[in-house]
PDB file of C-alpha atoms in Angstrom:
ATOM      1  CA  UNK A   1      67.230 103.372 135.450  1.00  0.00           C
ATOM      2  CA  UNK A   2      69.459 100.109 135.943  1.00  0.00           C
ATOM      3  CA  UNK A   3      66.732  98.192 134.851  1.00  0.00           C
ATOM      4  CA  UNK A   4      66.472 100.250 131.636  1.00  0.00           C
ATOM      5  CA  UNK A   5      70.241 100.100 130.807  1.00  0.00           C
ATOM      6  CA  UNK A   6      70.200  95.991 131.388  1.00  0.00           C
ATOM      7  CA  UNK A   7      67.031  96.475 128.658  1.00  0.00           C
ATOM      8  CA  UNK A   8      69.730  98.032 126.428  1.00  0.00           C
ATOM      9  CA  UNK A   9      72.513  95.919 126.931  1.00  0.00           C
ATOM     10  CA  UNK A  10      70.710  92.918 126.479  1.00  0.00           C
ATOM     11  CA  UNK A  11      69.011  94.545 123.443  1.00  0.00           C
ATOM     12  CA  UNK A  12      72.513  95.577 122.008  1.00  0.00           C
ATOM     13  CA  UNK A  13      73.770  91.831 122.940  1.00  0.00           C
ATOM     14  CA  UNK A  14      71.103  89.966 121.361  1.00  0.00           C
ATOM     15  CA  UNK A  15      71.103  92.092 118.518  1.00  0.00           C
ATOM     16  CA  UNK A  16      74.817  91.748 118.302  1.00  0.00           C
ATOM     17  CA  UNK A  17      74.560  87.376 118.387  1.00  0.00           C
ATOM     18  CA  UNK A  18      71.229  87.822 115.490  1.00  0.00           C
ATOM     19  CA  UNK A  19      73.638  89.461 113.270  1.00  0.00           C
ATOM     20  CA  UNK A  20      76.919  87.202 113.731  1.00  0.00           C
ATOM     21  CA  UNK A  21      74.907  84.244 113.258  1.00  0.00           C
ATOM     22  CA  UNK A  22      72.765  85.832 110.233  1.00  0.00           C
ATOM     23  CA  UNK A  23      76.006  86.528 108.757  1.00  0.00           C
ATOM     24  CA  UNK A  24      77.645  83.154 109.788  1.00  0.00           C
ATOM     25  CA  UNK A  25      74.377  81.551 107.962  1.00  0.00           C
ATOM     26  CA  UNK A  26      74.903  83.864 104.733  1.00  0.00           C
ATOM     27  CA  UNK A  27      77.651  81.575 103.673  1.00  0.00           C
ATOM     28  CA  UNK A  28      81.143  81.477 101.925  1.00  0.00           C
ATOM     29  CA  UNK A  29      80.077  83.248  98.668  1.00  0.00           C
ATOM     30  CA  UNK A  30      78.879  86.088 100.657  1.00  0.00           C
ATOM     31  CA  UNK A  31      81.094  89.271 101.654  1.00  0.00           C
ATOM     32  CA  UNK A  32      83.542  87.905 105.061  1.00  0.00           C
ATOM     33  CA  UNK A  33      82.793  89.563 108.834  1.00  0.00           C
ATOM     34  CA  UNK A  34      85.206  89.216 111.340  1.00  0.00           C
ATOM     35  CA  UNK A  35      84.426  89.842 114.965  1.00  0.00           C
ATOM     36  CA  UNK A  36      86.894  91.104 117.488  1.00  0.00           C
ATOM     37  CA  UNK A  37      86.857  92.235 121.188  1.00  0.00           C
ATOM     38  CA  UNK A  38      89.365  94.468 123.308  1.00  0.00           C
ATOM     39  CA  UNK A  39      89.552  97.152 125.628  1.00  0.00           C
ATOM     40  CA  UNK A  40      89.265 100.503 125.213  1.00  0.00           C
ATOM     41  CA  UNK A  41      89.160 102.908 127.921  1.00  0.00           C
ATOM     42  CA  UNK A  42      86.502 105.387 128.814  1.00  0.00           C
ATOM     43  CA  UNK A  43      83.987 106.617 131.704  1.00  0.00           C
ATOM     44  CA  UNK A  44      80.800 107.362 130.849  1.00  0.00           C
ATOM     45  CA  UNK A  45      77.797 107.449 128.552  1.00  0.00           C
ATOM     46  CA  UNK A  46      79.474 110.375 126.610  1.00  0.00           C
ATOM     47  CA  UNK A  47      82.766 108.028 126.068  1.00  0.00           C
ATOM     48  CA  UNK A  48      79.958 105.492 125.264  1.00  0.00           C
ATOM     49  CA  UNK A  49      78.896 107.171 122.833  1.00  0.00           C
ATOM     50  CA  UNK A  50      82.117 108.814 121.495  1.00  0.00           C
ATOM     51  CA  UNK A  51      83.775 105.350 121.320  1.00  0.00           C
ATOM     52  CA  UNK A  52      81.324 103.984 119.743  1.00  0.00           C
ATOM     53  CA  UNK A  53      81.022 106.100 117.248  1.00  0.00           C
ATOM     54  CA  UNK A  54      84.492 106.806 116.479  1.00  0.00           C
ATOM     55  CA  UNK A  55      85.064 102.599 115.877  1.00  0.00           C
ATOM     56  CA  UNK A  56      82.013 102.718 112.794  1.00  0.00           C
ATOM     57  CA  UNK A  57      84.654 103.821 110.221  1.00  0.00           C
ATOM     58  CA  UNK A  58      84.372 102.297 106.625  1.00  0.00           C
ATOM     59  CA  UNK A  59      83.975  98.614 107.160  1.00  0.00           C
ATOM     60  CA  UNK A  60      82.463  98.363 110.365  1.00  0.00           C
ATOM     61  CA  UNK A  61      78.971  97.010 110.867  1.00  0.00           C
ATOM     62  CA  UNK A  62      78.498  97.449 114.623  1.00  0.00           C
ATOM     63  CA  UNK A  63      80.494  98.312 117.857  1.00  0.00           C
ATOM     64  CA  UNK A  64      79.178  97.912 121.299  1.00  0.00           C
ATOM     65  CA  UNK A  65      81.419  99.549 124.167  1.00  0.00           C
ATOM     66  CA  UNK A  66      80.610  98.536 127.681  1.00  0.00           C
ATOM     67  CA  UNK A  67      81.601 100.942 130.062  1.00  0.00           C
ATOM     68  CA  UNK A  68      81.426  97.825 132.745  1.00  0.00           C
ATOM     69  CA  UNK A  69      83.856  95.541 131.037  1.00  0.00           C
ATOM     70  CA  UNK A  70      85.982  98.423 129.503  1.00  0.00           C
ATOM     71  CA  UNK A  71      85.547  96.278 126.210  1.00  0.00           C
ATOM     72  CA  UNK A  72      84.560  96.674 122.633  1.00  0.00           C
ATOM     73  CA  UNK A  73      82.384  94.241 120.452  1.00  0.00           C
ATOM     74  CA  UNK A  74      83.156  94.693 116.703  1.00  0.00           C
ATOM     75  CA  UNK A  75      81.946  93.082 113.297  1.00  0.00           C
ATOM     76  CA  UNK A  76      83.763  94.503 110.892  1.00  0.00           C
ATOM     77  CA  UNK A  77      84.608  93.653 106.992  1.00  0.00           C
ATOM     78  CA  UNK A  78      88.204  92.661 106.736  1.00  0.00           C
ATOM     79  CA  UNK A  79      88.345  93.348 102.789  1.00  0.00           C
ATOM     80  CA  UNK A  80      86.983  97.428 103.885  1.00  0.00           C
ATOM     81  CA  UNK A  81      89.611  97.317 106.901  1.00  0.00           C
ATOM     82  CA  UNK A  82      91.362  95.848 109.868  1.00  0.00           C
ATOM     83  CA  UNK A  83      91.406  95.759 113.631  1.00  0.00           C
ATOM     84  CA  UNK A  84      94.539  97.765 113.933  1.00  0.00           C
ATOM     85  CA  UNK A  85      92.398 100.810 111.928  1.00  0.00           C
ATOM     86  CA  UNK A  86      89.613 100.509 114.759  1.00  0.00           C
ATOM     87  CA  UNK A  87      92.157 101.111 117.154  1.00  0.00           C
ATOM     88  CA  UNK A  88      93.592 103.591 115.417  1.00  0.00           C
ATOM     89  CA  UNK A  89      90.809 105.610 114.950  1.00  0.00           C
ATOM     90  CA  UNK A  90      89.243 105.176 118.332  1.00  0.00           C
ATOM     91  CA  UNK A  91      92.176 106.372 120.005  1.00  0.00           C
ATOM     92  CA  UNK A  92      92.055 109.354 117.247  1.00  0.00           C
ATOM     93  CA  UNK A  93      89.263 110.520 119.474  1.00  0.00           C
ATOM     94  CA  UNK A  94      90.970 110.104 122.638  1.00  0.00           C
ATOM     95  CA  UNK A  95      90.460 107.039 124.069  1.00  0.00           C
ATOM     96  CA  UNK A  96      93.367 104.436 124.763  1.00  0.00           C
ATOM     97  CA  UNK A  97      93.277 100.804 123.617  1.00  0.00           C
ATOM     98  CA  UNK A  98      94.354  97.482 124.446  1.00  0.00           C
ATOM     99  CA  UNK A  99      96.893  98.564 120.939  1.00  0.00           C
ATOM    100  CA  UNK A 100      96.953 101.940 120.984  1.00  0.00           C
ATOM    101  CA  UNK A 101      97.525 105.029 123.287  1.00  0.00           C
ATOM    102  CA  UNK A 102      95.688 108.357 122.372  1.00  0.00           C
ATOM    103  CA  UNK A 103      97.707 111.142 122.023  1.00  0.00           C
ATOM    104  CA  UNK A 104      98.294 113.425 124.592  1.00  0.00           C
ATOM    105  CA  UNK A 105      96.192 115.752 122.443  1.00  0.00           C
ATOM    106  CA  UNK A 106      93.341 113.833 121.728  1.00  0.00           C
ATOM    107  CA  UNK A 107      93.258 112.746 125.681  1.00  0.00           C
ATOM    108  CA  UNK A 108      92.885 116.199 126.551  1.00  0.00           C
ATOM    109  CA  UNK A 109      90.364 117.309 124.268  1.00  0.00           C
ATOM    110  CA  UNK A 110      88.297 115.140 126.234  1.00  0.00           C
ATOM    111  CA  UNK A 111      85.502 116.298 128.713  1.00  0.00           C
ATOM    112  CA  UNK A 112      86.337 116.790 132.262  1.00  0.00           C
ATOM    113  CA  UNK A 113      84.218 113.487 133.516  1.00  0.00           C
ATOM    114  CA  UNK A 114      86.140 112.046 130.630  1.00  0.00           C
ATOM    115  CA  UNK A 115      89.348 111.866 131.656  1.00  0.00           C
ATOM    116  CA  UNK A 116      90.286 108.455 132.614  1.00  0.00           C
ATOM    117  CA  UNK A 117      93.767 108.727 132.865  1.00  0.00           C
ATOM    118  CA  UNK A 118      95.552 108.034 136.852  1.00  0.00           C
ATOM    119  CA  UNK A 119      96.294 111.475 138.214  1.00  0.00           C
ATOM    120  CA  UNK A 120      94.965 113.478 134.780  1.00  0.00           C
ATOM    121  CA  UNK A 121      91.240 113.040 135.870  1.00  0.00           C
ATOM    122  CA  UNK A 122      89.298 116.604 137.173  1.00  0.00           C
ATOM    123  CA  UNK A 123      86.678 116.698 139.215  1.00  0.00           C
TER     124      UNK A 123
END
């Protein structure tokens, strides 16, 4: 199983430096990426997942959460949106950022093995 997951991450990782440089190569005429990494934090595969999913808003061309680091790889379209609207929306869903702090809310509409939170986790 571990050797699977390091198949995905470097999978996910390699995909992630094809498309920055693919889009790096495009050059200026093309459409702008930006890239930006920061912590956002979660569990499991389900916050994988969640986090992930929550961060592919309008604009956003990938996002890779590792559960490891507690950090988030975007490449996003800065004319479509902005970093602070990736926070935003991932902590919509519950999950705290390095910028933003889910509402109490959200953080408890999470799943029991979610909760991340000191002295708010259930097991």
């Amino acid at each position: 199983i571990n050797t699977m997951k390091s198949l995905k991450r470097a999978s996910i990782l390699l995909t992630f430096i094809f498309f920055s440089l693919s889009l790096l190569a495009n050059g200026a005429d093309k459409k702008k990426v930006a890239s930006t990494e920061f912590t956002v934090s979660g569990i499991c595969g389900m916050c994988e997942k969640r986090i992930e999913k929550a961060a592919l808003i309008k604009g956003v061309r990938l996002a890779d959460w590792d559960k490891e680091t507690q950090k988030i790889k975007v490449i996003y379209s800065p004319e479509k949106t902005d970093e602070n609207a990736i926070h935003q929306a991932i902590a919509k869903v519950g999950h705290d950022t390095g910028k933003v702090k889910a509402t109490d809310e959200a953080y408890l509409n999470l799943h029991d093995c979610c909760k991340y939170r000191e002295g708010q986790k259930i097991h």
